[in-house]
Structures are given as structure tokens and as C-alpha cells.
Amino acid sequence: MLPKFRLYSSHAVWVILAVMFLALLYNLGGWGVLETSEARYAEISREMLVSGDLFHPRLLGILHYHKPPLTYIISASGLALFGVNGFGARFFLQVSLLIQGALVYRLAKEFFRSREIAIAALLIYFSMPGVLVSVRNLTADSCLATFELLSIWAWVKYKTIKVPAWLYLFYTALALAFLTKGPVGIIFPVLVMIGFSNYRSEASRQSFIVHQLIGLLVFFILGTGWYLYLMLQDRQFVDYFLMQHVVERYTNPEAFSRSKPWWFYIVLAPALSLPWSAILLFNLNQVRKLEKRFKKLFIVWLLIPLLFFSFSGSKLLLYILPVFSGVALLSAWLLNQLPDTSKHKVLAWTMAYYVLLAVTLFLMPFLPVKLSVPYWVLSIPLLMLACLYLIWKSRSDAVVKLLLASATFTILLLPFSTYLLAANPSLTNSSTALAQALQAKEMRHKQVVVYDKLLPSLAFELNRNFVTIQDNSRSLNRETQFETDTNWKNYFLQLNKQEDSMALANLLKKDAVLVVKGDLPVERRWLLKHLHKKRKAGKWNIYF
């Protein structure tokens, strides 16, 4: 029998954060940027770094105002520090997760006044599949969740100790969330603010109103400055952002090709928070014992956002990321309330769940799923099984065993996932192999032309822009209404326009390389008139 693990020591939080950070950074640049969302964010960040223009994001040389610039600025900072590569693009996502974990810990301690529950909440949050996915793939969602959690924590602190500085931090964090993803960034903080309205400020009403007005002014100046700047430059930005990217995104399922069934999040949220969602669902009788003030809080934190986003016409996996922090807090509280018999049942079922996952990972190369993994990497799931066995045989109590099992599985899953992604470029739609082929001596200095595909991952991998040809692809309907000159035409040609076809014909006579996915349509074979050599790179054909 192994000795007890000391999980609740005074230095445990720092150890957990340090170990998690090292695990997150391991082989972080081991796979290429993923099409489409990550590649788009990474390439916009690269172009922002090259141009030095922080206010006008560009994608493949054309203005791209789908999102505010804060995520691009943060990612561009990573590229400036570590180079134009996957590690640099994803680095600050890993930092954002550490900050989220620390905020979950502080919130749990603030709510429940228990270090044990707070450490449990931290470990549970780090082990959730949905949370881990958010930092393996560059989007705005992890940064948004960080600012949302920061604003929630600031509001809770303000309501408990009545110091105005916390109110100002709340509005500052809210402004940063607004600068990350627009109006959607304030939904979770405002809901939690409503849910935490049980606490009444002891300050005078006049003082409270003054500080609220100052806070709102901070939010207005910091949060809306970029929007106002663009609106003053071009009045049509008002309709473009507010109507197309807020109202239409929510109401029209076809606007951004992100239509999903109404039950998408109701199924996805529990699946991406396993095993903790299952533990909550099977112990609802215990959850009902939650204090009344916390019942209201978790209803607006968990249930209302799920309903709100379920009615949205646009649904993506990570839109509900802040829900998982609420699940972590509630799960940590529940573990502390369960009777011993229930704790042991939960431990047994959860250990079986992790053992099943580890065995599945080990058998992955032998299963009919067409995924390859280097055979030496299979030692990682074997190590998982060994660690789970040692934890099971230790003299620690059931909750500690449960938390250690989830933490160990997560820490070992992170490196395994990097090798899985690297070994299966088709799974990630990576352009790494294509970029490597284009770096061959005979093509290195030629102008790259991509036929009928929006391929920001290739521009990122090459660290330079190329020319895109639009033929039939709707994904290449670019928004050029904000362009103030014609420089964008150096990067984008449309075959249905005669002048663009002539420009393309002249371009291909020179030192150019044409990249095509699969075969060219017969009516477009004229593009190959001056390109007599061919090379394959996976599903791509390269003509030069």
C-alpha cells in the first residue's frame, strides 16, 4: 500500500500550475496550424506583426473585420517572441489557461471558504476536454473566457469587500472581453453579476452610483474605442459589424455556415465536461442541497447560457467555454458534500472511465479509425495505466485519488495529443507538407498562386503572402468594401472578371507556382500553359 499524497498543502496550487504549464508547452509547435479557424487567426496575427498595424486586421492581404483585434494582438506578441510558428501562435493560449485556472481557484475559495474545494475546482477545470481543446487550437475563445472569468472574479470581490477598485477591474475586464469578441463577451459576466446580486453593498447609494458611472466610462472608452475609430473612418462599419456580425450571426444559421441542431450544446456541454458532468447528473439529490444564493448563481451560469446559445443560428464548439468553469466549481463543491459511500462509487466509476480511455489510446493504431501514432508514443497510455494503478492502491482518501487520477491522465494526455496531431496532418488539414514542398530549391523564390481555396495555413507556414484565385468557391467571397486602395488586388484575382483573368495569365508566364487541390477542371487547363512540371504534396498538385 502506497503512502498518502499531500494534495492540499500550502504550495499545492503553485505546483499544479507549474506542472500544467510545462505539460501545455511540451511539443506545442509539433503540428501545423489547423484549418480553418486556427489558420485564419494565426495568419491575421502574422500579417499584423509584419505590418505593425494593430487596428486593421488583414487576412491574405484583405481587411478582415469579423472580430475585434485583441486576440490577434496577443497572438502576434507570441509570434514576435518565439517566431512565426505554431508554438508562437499558441503560446499565450497556454498562459490564458493558467490564468483561468487561478481564477477558478480564487472563485471557489471566495464562494466556499475552503482550500480543499478550491484545489479540487482547479484540477477539475484543467481536466475538462472542452477546456483543453480551447488551448490546442488558436481562436478568440480562450482569451475571451479569461477576461470573462477575470470580470466575474472582480465583481464577486467587489460585492464581498466593497472596494471600488474591484468594480473598476470588473469594467476593465468587461471591456477587454468586448474587444475580444464583441457584445457576446459580456453575456456571461452580466449573467453571473445578476446571479450574484444577493450581496448588497454597504456603501451609500450615491457613492455606489458614482463608482458605477466611472466604471461604465472606463468600459466605454476602452471597450468601444476600436469600434468608434472604425465607424468614424467609414459609416458602413456600423451596419457591417452590428447587423452582419452580431444580429445576423445569431439569427441566421446560413450566414456563416455554422448551422447546428437546437440540441447541439445540450449534448455537447456534458460530453466535453466528462466525467464531471456525469458525476453531477447522477448526484442531483446532493446538488439540490446547495445554498439558495448559489442555486441562483449556477442556474444563470450554466443553464441560461446553454439555452441562449442553443437558440443561436451560429453554433461552434467553444462558444460555451465559460460554462465549464461553472461545472468545475459546482463539481468541486459536490465532491466535498458526498457521503463516503458515494465518494467511493464515484471514484470506482471514474477510474474505470480513465482506464477505458487509456486502453483506447493504446489500441488506437490497431483500430479501424485510420489514425496513426508512432509506436513509441504508446508508452504514454501504458504510463497512464501504471499511474492510475498506483493512485488506486495509495492510502489517500477517495476524493484525493479521484483528483489525482484526473490530473495524471490530463498531464499525460497533452503530450500524447501533440504526437497524434503531428502524425495525422489530414486530421488537421495542415499545410506543413505543402509548405515544405514549396521550399524546394527550384520553387523557393517563385510567386505562389493558389487555385480556388482560402488557405491561410499555407501563408502562415511560408511566412509570406501569395495570390489567391477565386473560381467557384463561396469561401473565397472576400469583403473588400473597406479597402481604400487597390493593393488587395495583388493578392486576390477572380476568374469571372476579364481583367483578373488577363492579369493571371501574365502572372503565370513569369516565375510562378500554381497550387491546386486535386485536378484542375478541364475548362481551366489553360492555366497550365506555361507550367510544364508537376509535383504532388499529399492531396495537392504543384505546377511550375
XYZ file of C-alpha atoms in Angstrom:
544
model
C 0.000 0.000 0.000
C 1.441 3.354 -1.057
C 1.531 6.389 1.288
C -0.933 9.272 1.143
C -0.487 12.038 -1.421
C -0.362 15.568 0.016
C -2.719 17.367 -2.315
C -3.852 20.219 -0.091
C -0.505 21.629 1.060
C 0.104 25.383 1.066
C 2.257 25.161 -2.086
C -0.025 22.774 -3.979
C -1.561 25.446 -6.231
C 1.824 26.681 -7.450
C 2.999 23.118 -8.090
C -0.183 22.330 -10.052
C 0.141 25.487 -12.155
C 3.845 24.872 -12.859
C 3.374 21.219 -13.843
C 0.378 22.076 -16.022
C 2.284 24.878 -17.758
C 5.178 22.553 -18.605
C 2.764 19.926 -19.922
C 0.953 22.527 -22.030
C 4.193 23.834 -23.551
C 5.601 20.401 -24.380
C 5.821 19.974 -28.178
C 3.364 22.857 -28.582
C 4.654 23.607 -32.069
C 4.798 19.940 -33.065
C 1.908 20.198 -35.537
C 0.955 22.765 -38.161
C -1.765 25.354 -37.667
C -5.196 23.859 -38.232
C -7.565 24.888 -40.983
C -9.766 26.783 -40.866
C -10.229 28.823 -37.693
C -6.750 28.494 -36.185
C -5.061 29.118 -39.518
C -7.150 32.240 -40.011
C -6.279 33.649 -36.575
C -2.608 32.735 -36.941
C -2.268 34.282 -40.394
C -4.045 37.514 -39.415
C -1.694 37.733 -36.421
C 1.323 37.175 -38.681
C 0.228 39.889 -41.085
C -0.405 42.207 -38.136
C 3.130 41.556 -36.892
C 4.596 42.257 -40.347
C 2.598 45.431 -40.939
C 2.678 46.772 -37.372
C -0.952 47.882 -37.850
C -2.884 46.838 -34.728
C -6.215 48.382 -35.738
C -6.824 46.983 -39.224
C -6.579 43.148 -39.246
C -5.886 41.623 -42.655
C -6.300 38.077 -43.949
C -4.276 37.207 -47.044
C -3.827 40.891 -47.767
C -7.501 41.929 -47.416
C -9.106 43.750 -44.472
C -10.862 41.301 -42.141
C -13.152 42.832 -39.512
C -15.038 39.702 -38.408
C -13.577 40.023 -34.905
C -12.083 42.842 -32.815
C -8.268 42.895 -32.797
C -7.300 41.914 -29.237
C -6.783 38.184 -29.853
C -4.708 38.947 -32.948
C -2.571 41.395 -30.965
C -1.966 38.814 -28.230
C -1.107 36.108 -30.754
C 1.140 38.467 -32.736
C 3.034 39.103 -29.473
C 3.661 35.371 -29.232
C 4.965 35.337 -32.813
C 7.248 38.272 -32.021
C 8.681 36.406 -29.019
C 9.035 32.896 -30.458
C 8.936 33.270 -34.217
C 6.280 32.592 -36.847
C 5.406 29.035 -35.893
C 2.746 27.043 -34.088
C 4.456 27.467 -30.712
C 4.469 31.249 -31.008
C 0.863 31.372 -32.218
C -0.404 29.186 -29.354
C 1.871 30.295 -26.502
C -0.406 32.880 -24.905
C -3.348 30.453 -25.105
C -1.480 28.295 -22.594
C -0.887 31.340 -20.392
C -4.591 32.169 -20.627
C -5.499 28.693 -19.361
C -3.229 29.091 -16.335
C -4.890 32.416 -15.544
C -8.327 30.821 -15.921
C -7.312 28.021 -13.542
C -6.036 30.512 -10.973
C -9.300 32.478 -11.243
C -11.391 29.321 -10.823
C -9.321 28.549 -7.709
C -9.859 32.048 -6.304
C -13.586 31.985 -7.076
C -14.015 28.605 -5.360
C -12.159 29.885 -2.321
C -14.294 33.032 -2.296
C -17.560 31.110 -2.600
C -16.930 28.118 -0.357
C -14.140 29.316 2.001
C -12.246 26.035 1.590
C -8.776 25.392 0.154
C -9.729 21.746 -0.481
C -12.711 22.714 -2.623
C -10.661 25.394 -4.400
C -7.854 22.971 -5.322
C -10.455 20.446 -6.453
C -12.069 23.093 -8.695
C -8.675 23.945 -10.200
C -7.838 20.315 -11.025
C -11.327 19.606 -12.337
C -11.209 22.645 -14.626
C -7.819 21.635 -16.047
C -9.070 18.122 -16.777
C -12.138 19.049 -18.847
C -11.896 18.057 -22.535
C -13.612 21.249 -23.709
C -11.134 23.419 -21.820
C -8.127 21.526 -23.196
C -9.448 21.767 -26.761
C -9.671 25.544 -26.405
C -5.895 25.927 -25.966
C -4.764 23.387 -28.550
C -6.375 25.432 -31.323
C -5.937 29.205 -31.699
C -9.250 31.075 -31.578
C -10.578 34.016 -29.560
C -12.486 31.772 -27.135
C -9.764 31.053 -24.560
C -8.763 34.712 -24.311
C -12.441 35.633 -24.045
C -13.000 33.107 -21.237
C -10.020 34.579 -19.368
C -11.399 38.119 -19.453
C -14.887 36.880 -18.587
C -13.595 34.979 -15.551
C -11.497 37.983 -14.517
C -14.562 40.235 -14.671
C -16.636 37.689 -12.703
C -13.949 37.416 -10.004
C -13.657 41.210 -9.795
C -17.433 41.535 -9.377
C -17.503 38.889 -6.640
C -14.651 40.640 -4.801
C -16.405 43.998 -5.121
C -19.663 42.622 -3.750
C -17.914 40.986 -0.796
C -15.385 43.639 0.315
C -16.932 46.803 -1.221
C -13.646 48.286 -2.509
C -14.285 50.397 -5.675
C -11.021 49.260 -7.294
C -12.620 45.843 -7.849
C -15.540 47.494 -9.621
C -13.123 49.274 -11.949
C -11.337 45.972 -12.614
C -14.724 44.420 -13.428
C -15.453 47.051 -16.067
C -11.887 46.916 -17.433
C -12.059 43.130 -17.849
C -15.520 43.507 -19.402
C -14.071 45.994 -21.894
C -11.273 43.559 -22.788
C -13.867 40.823 -23.336
C -15.777 43.228 -25.598
C -12.549 43.926 -27.520
C -12.009 40.183 -27.902
C -15.338 39.099 -29.377
C -17.802 41.956 -29.316
C -21.154 42.006 -27.465
C -21.127 38.235 -26.858
C -18.202 38.826 -24.490
C -20.364 40.493 -21.865
C -23.120 37.832 -21.711
C -21.567 35.512 -19.113
C -20.235 38.246 -16.786
C -23.566 40.086 -16.774
C -25.484 36.869 -16.092
C -23.185 35.981 -13.190
C -23.450 39.566 -11.948
C -27.227 39.105 -11.827
C -26.855 35.722 -10.163
C -24.555 37.151 -7.504
C -26.863 40.042 -6.676
C -27.631 38.521 -3.248
C -24.779 40.503 -1.739
C -25.702 44.092 -1.016
C -23.156 46.860 -0.917
C -22.843 48.686 2.397
C -21.672 51.848 0.651
C -24.101 54.732 0.241
C -26.303 54.664 -2.834
C -24.786 57.926 -4.081
C -21.249 56.551 -3.760
C -22.305 53.335 -5.493
C -23.810 55.243 -8.437
C -20.698 57.435 -8.812
C -18.382 54.419 -8.988
C -20.732 52.644 -11.409
C -20.710 55.682 -13.707
C -16.910 55.871 -13.607
C -16.731 52.128 -14.313
C -19.113 52.437 -17.255
C -16.980 55.284 -18.599
C -13.883 53.042 -18.374
C -15.778 50.323 -20.250
C -16.969 52.758 -22.910
C -13.535 54.296 -23.558
C -11.558 51.057 -23.516
C -14.128 48.625 -24.884
C -15.690 50.630 -27.697
C -12.713 52.743 -28.783
C -11.761 50.452 -31.686
C -15.343 50.251 -32.943
C -15.811 54.014 -32.778
C -12.493 54.573 -34.540
C -13.588 52.408 -37.473
C -17.093 53.875 -37.511
C -15.652 57.367 -37.802
C -13.488 56.185 -40.700
C -16.377 54.501 -42.522
C -20.070 54.770 -41.584
C -20.930 51.409 -43.178
C -18.932 49.663 -40.426
C -21.914 50.239 -38.080
C -24.227 48.116 -40.205
C -21.449 45.661 -41.072
C -20.499 44.807 -37.509
C -23.740 45.266 -35.595
C -26.090 43.739 -38.163
C -23.963 41.204 -40.049
C -21.658 40.046 -37.265
C -23.968 40.304 -34.264
C -27.651 40.136 -35.246
C -27.333 38.038 -38.400
C -24.751 35.707 -36.844
C -27.221 34.930 -34.034
C -30.438 34.764 -36.069
C -29.392 33.352 -39.462
C -27.998 29.781 -39.477
C -26.711 30.148 -43.042
C -24.916 33.474 -42.549
C -21.576 31.904 -41.613
C -22.267 28.230 -42.441
C -22.353 27.269 -38.759
C -25.842 25.837 -38.546
C -26.293 23.080 -35.962
C -29.400 21.430 -34.450
C -31.027 23.146 -31.455
C -29.827 20.388 -29.076
C -26.168 20.782 -30.129
C -24.965 22.375 -26.873
C -27.286 20.378 -24.631
C -25.479 17.236 -25.786
C -22.054 18.783 -26.300
C -21.664 20.534 -22.935
C -21.987 17.317 -20.869
C -19.802 15.388 -23.334
C -16.998 17.961 -23.171
C -17.042 18.083 -19.373
C -16.872 14.347 -18.671
C -16.556 12.721 -16.196
C -17.675 15.668 -14.049
C -20.978 16.295 -15.832
C -21.914 12.647 -15.256
C -20.977 12.916 -11.567
C -23.254 15.960 -11.231
C -26.143 14.346 -13.086
C -26.006 11.133 -11.035
C -25.903 13.099 -7.777
C -28.588 15.701 -8.396
C -30.140 14.996 -4.991
C -26.956 16.284 -3.358
C -26.801 19.275 -5.730
C -30.251 20.322 -4.516
C -28.730 20.887 -1.052
C -26.752 23.828 -2.418
C -27.426 27.103 -0.617
C -30.229 29.134 -2.188
C -27.932 32.016 -3.177
C -25.632 29.609 -5.026
C -28.533 27.839 -6.742
C -29.473 31.121 -8.421
C -25.847 31.764 -9.338
C -25.279 28.391 -11.021
C -28.610 28.476 -12.847
C -27.595 31.703 -14.599
C -24.014 30.433 -15.045
C -24.876 27.032 -16.531
C -28.448 26.734 -17.756
C -29.341 30.156 -19.165
C -26.229 30.413 -21.431
C -26.907 26.912 -22.785
C -30.454 27.934 -23.677
C -29.316 31.275 -25.109
C -26.709 29.736 -27.415
C -28.994 26.814 -28.308
C -31.357 29.295 -29.979
C -28.474 30.921 -31.868
C -28.276 30.350 -35.590
C -24.478 30.146 -35.382
C -23.042 27.397 -33.188
C -19.417 26.477 -32.652
C -17.820 24.155 -30.120
C -16.203 26.774 -27.882
C -18.958 29.377 -27.713
C -19.965 27.837 -24.369
C -16.429 27.615 -22.923
C -17.230 29.696 -19.778
C -19.883 27.124 -18.807
C -17.086 24.701 -17.889
C -15.749 26.931 -15.115
C -19.209 26.797 -13.533
C -19.238 22.994 -13.875
C -15.810 22.837 -12.175
C -16.928 24.976 -9.235
C -20.143 23.024 -8.738
C -18.381 19.647 -9.092
C -15.722 20.610 -6.532
C -18.412 21.607 -4.034
C -20.327 18.369 -4.683
C -17.294 16.139 -4.034
C -16.927 17.765 -0.649
C -20.607 17.037 0.204
C -20.954 13.426 -0.892
C -21.149 10.721 1.778
C -18.207 8.308 1.865
C -20.100 5.503 0.150
C -20.974 7.780 -2.772
C -17.397 9.058 -2.971
C -16.087 5.519 -3.376
C -18.667 4.760 -6.068
C -17.728 7.912 -7.951
C -14.033 7.013 -7.638
C -14.580 3.468 -8.935
C -16.604 4.580 -11.963
C -14.265 7.440 -12.795
C -11.164 5.253 -12.551
C -12.858 2.760 -14.882
C -13.589 5.635 -17.292
C -9.942 6.761 -17.351
C -8.688 3.180 -17.688
C -11.017 2.672 -20.663
C -9.730 5.867 -22.291
C -6.081 4.884 -21.710
C -6.677 1.430 -23.208
C -8.421 3.022 -26.207
C -5.442 5.343 -26.750
C -3.068 2.385 -26.614
C -5.141 0.421 -29.150
C -5.673 3.417 -31.455
C -3.180 2.339 -34.181
C -4.872 -1.060 -34.330
C -8.453 0.206 -34.515
C -10.283 0.883 -37.836
C -10.180 4.655 -37.302
C -7.357 5.431 -39.763
C -5.273 7.283 -37.178
C -1.563 6.672 -36.880
C 0.638 7.145 -33.823
C 4.392 6.431 -33.522
C 4.679 3.135 -31.687
C 6.976 4.546 -29.011
C 4.225 7.050 -28.126
C 2.095 4.104 -26.999
C 4.257 4.065 -23.885
C 2.271 7.126 -22.722
C -1.075 5.300 -22.292
C 0.838 2.456 -20.611
C 2.269 5.036 -18.202
C -1.272 6.328 -17.646
C -2.418 2.855 -16.639
C 0.543 2.408 -14.299
C -0.076 5.760 -12.600
C -3.792 5.063 -12.244
C -2.966 1.747 -10.565
C -0.548 3.407 -8.135
C -3.083 6.088 -7.276
C -5.774 3.441 -6.718
C -3.506 1.500 -4.348
C -2.473 4.547 -2.321
C -3.819 5.288 1.171
C -5.293 8.644 0.141
C -8.995 9.278 0.546
C -11.393 8.781 -2.354
C -11.602 12.440 -3.428
C -7.818 12.863 -3.497
C -7.476 9.688 -5.571
C -10.142 10.945 -7.953
C -8.469 14.335 -8.415
C -5.008 12.830 -8.835
C -6.310 10.359 -11.399
C -7.868 13.148 -13.478
C -4.752 15.320 -13.188
C -2.394 12.480 -14.135
C -4.489 11.444 -17.112
C -4.676 15.067 -18.327
C -0.948 15.762 -17.948
C -0.064 12.619 -19.919
C -2.811 13.156 -22.490
C -1.346 16.527 -23.510
C 1.953 15.170 -24.951
C 0.128 12.188 -26.472
C -2.237 14.541 -28.306
C 0.666 16.518 -29.804
C 2.126 13.400 -31.415
C -1.319 12.300 -32.576
C -1.900 15.648 -34.311
C 1.592 15.688 -35.814
C 1.230 12.152 -37.197
C -2.166 12.824 -38.810
C -1.923 16.010 -40.892
C -5.091 15.043 -42.794
C -6.953 15.211 -39.477
C -5.900 18.844 -39.025
C -5.894 19.918 -42.703
C -2.331 21.056 -42.117
C -0.371 22.755 -44.905
C 3.025 21.839 -43.429
C 3.871 19.226 -46.086
C 2.745 21.558 -48.872
C 4.840 24.412 -47.474
C 7.876 22.136 -47.230
C 7.436 21.102 -50.880
C 7.237 24.752 -51.939
C 10.511 25.440 -50.102
C 12.392 23.171 -52.510
C 15.249 24.971 -54.263
C 13.521 25.123 -57.668
C 10.364 26.729 -56.226
C 11.575 28.648 -53.182
C 11.623 32.097 -54.789
C 8.672 31.741 -57.147
C 5.339 33.532 -56.709
C 2.838 31.078 -55.219
C -0.671 31.081 -56.717
C -3.428 29.034 -55.034
C -6.424 27.954 -57.087
C -9.922 28.348 -55.579
C -9.004 27.695 -51.948
C -8.747 30.000 -48.957
C -5.535 28.641 -47.465
C -4.265 30.894 -44.652
C -2.329 27.988 -43.101
C -0.040 27.941 -46.151
C 0.690 31.676 -45.933
C 1.483 31.213 -42.244
C 3.757 28.218 -42.873
C 5.542 30.028 -45.718
C 5.651 33.278 -43.721
C 4.659 35.258 -46.811
C 1.559 36.149 -48.795
C 0.538 34.519 -52.063
C -2.029 35.126 -54.797
C -5.446 33.500 -54.423
C -7.594 32.722 -57.466
C -11.348 32.537 -56.975
C -13.287 30.406 -59.411
C -16.304 28.669 -57.835
C -15.560 28.585 -54.109
C -18.012 30.531 -51.896
C -15.444 30.542 -49.089
C -13.455 32.983 -51.231
C -16.158 35.660 -51.270
C -13.939 38.324 -49.741
C -15.186 41.595 -48.250
C -13.351 44.435 -49.964
C -15.780 47.284 -49.286
C -13.477 48.834 -46.675
C -10.386 48.924 -48.908
C -9.163 52.442 -49.627
C -6.809 51.471 -52.478
C -6.315 48.611 -54.946
C -3.315 46.927 -53.296
C -5.541 43.986 -52.291
C -5.747 43.012 -55.975
C -2.110 41.950 -55.737
C -3.322 39.011 -53.611
C -6.786 38.190 -54.940
C -7.954 37.508 -58.520
C -11.410 36.422 -59.692
C -11.625 34.340 -62.854
C -15.123 35.634 -63.664
C -13.592 39.083 -64.230
C -11.864 39.547 -67.575
C -9.217 41.944 -66.277
C -8.312 39.493 -63.486
C -8.053 36.589 -65.943
C -5.675 38.635 -68.097
C -3.612 39.601 -65.035
C -3.448 35.953 -64.009
C -2.342 34.836 -67.489
C 0.508 37.360 -67.368
C 1.435 36.291 -63.843
C 1.668 32.594 -64.800
C 4.009 33.455 -67.700
C 6.518 34.659 -65.142
C 8.214 32.803 -62.314
C 5.089 31.343 -60.670
C 3.930 28.171 -58.957
C 0.290 27.063 -59.180
C -1.130 25.078 -56.254
C -4.285 23.049 -56.893
C -6.197 20.673 -54.651
C -6.855 17.595 -56.769
C -7.224 18.161 -60.509
C -8.000 21.348 -62.370
C -11.379 21.489 -64.150
C -10.995 20.854 -67.885
C -12.070 24.411 -68.752
C -9.255 25.776 -66.544
C -6.405 23.737 -68.047
C -5.259 26.879 -69.838
C -3.720 27.910 -66.510
C -1.052 25.240 -67.090
C 0.055 26.579 -70.485
C 3.407 27.846 -69.174
C 3.792 25.360 -66.298
C 5.325 22.125 -67.527
C 6.455 20.458 -64.307
C 4.303 18.826 -61.663
C 4.881 17.673 -58.110
C 2.484 16.163 -55.572
C 2.282 17.044 -51.882
C -0.438 14.907 -50.349
C -3.793 15.955 -51.841
C -2.209 18.993 -53.506
C -0.740 19.267 -57.009
C 2.040 21.799 -57.597
C 2.636 23.056 -61.157
C 5.731 25.105 -62.022
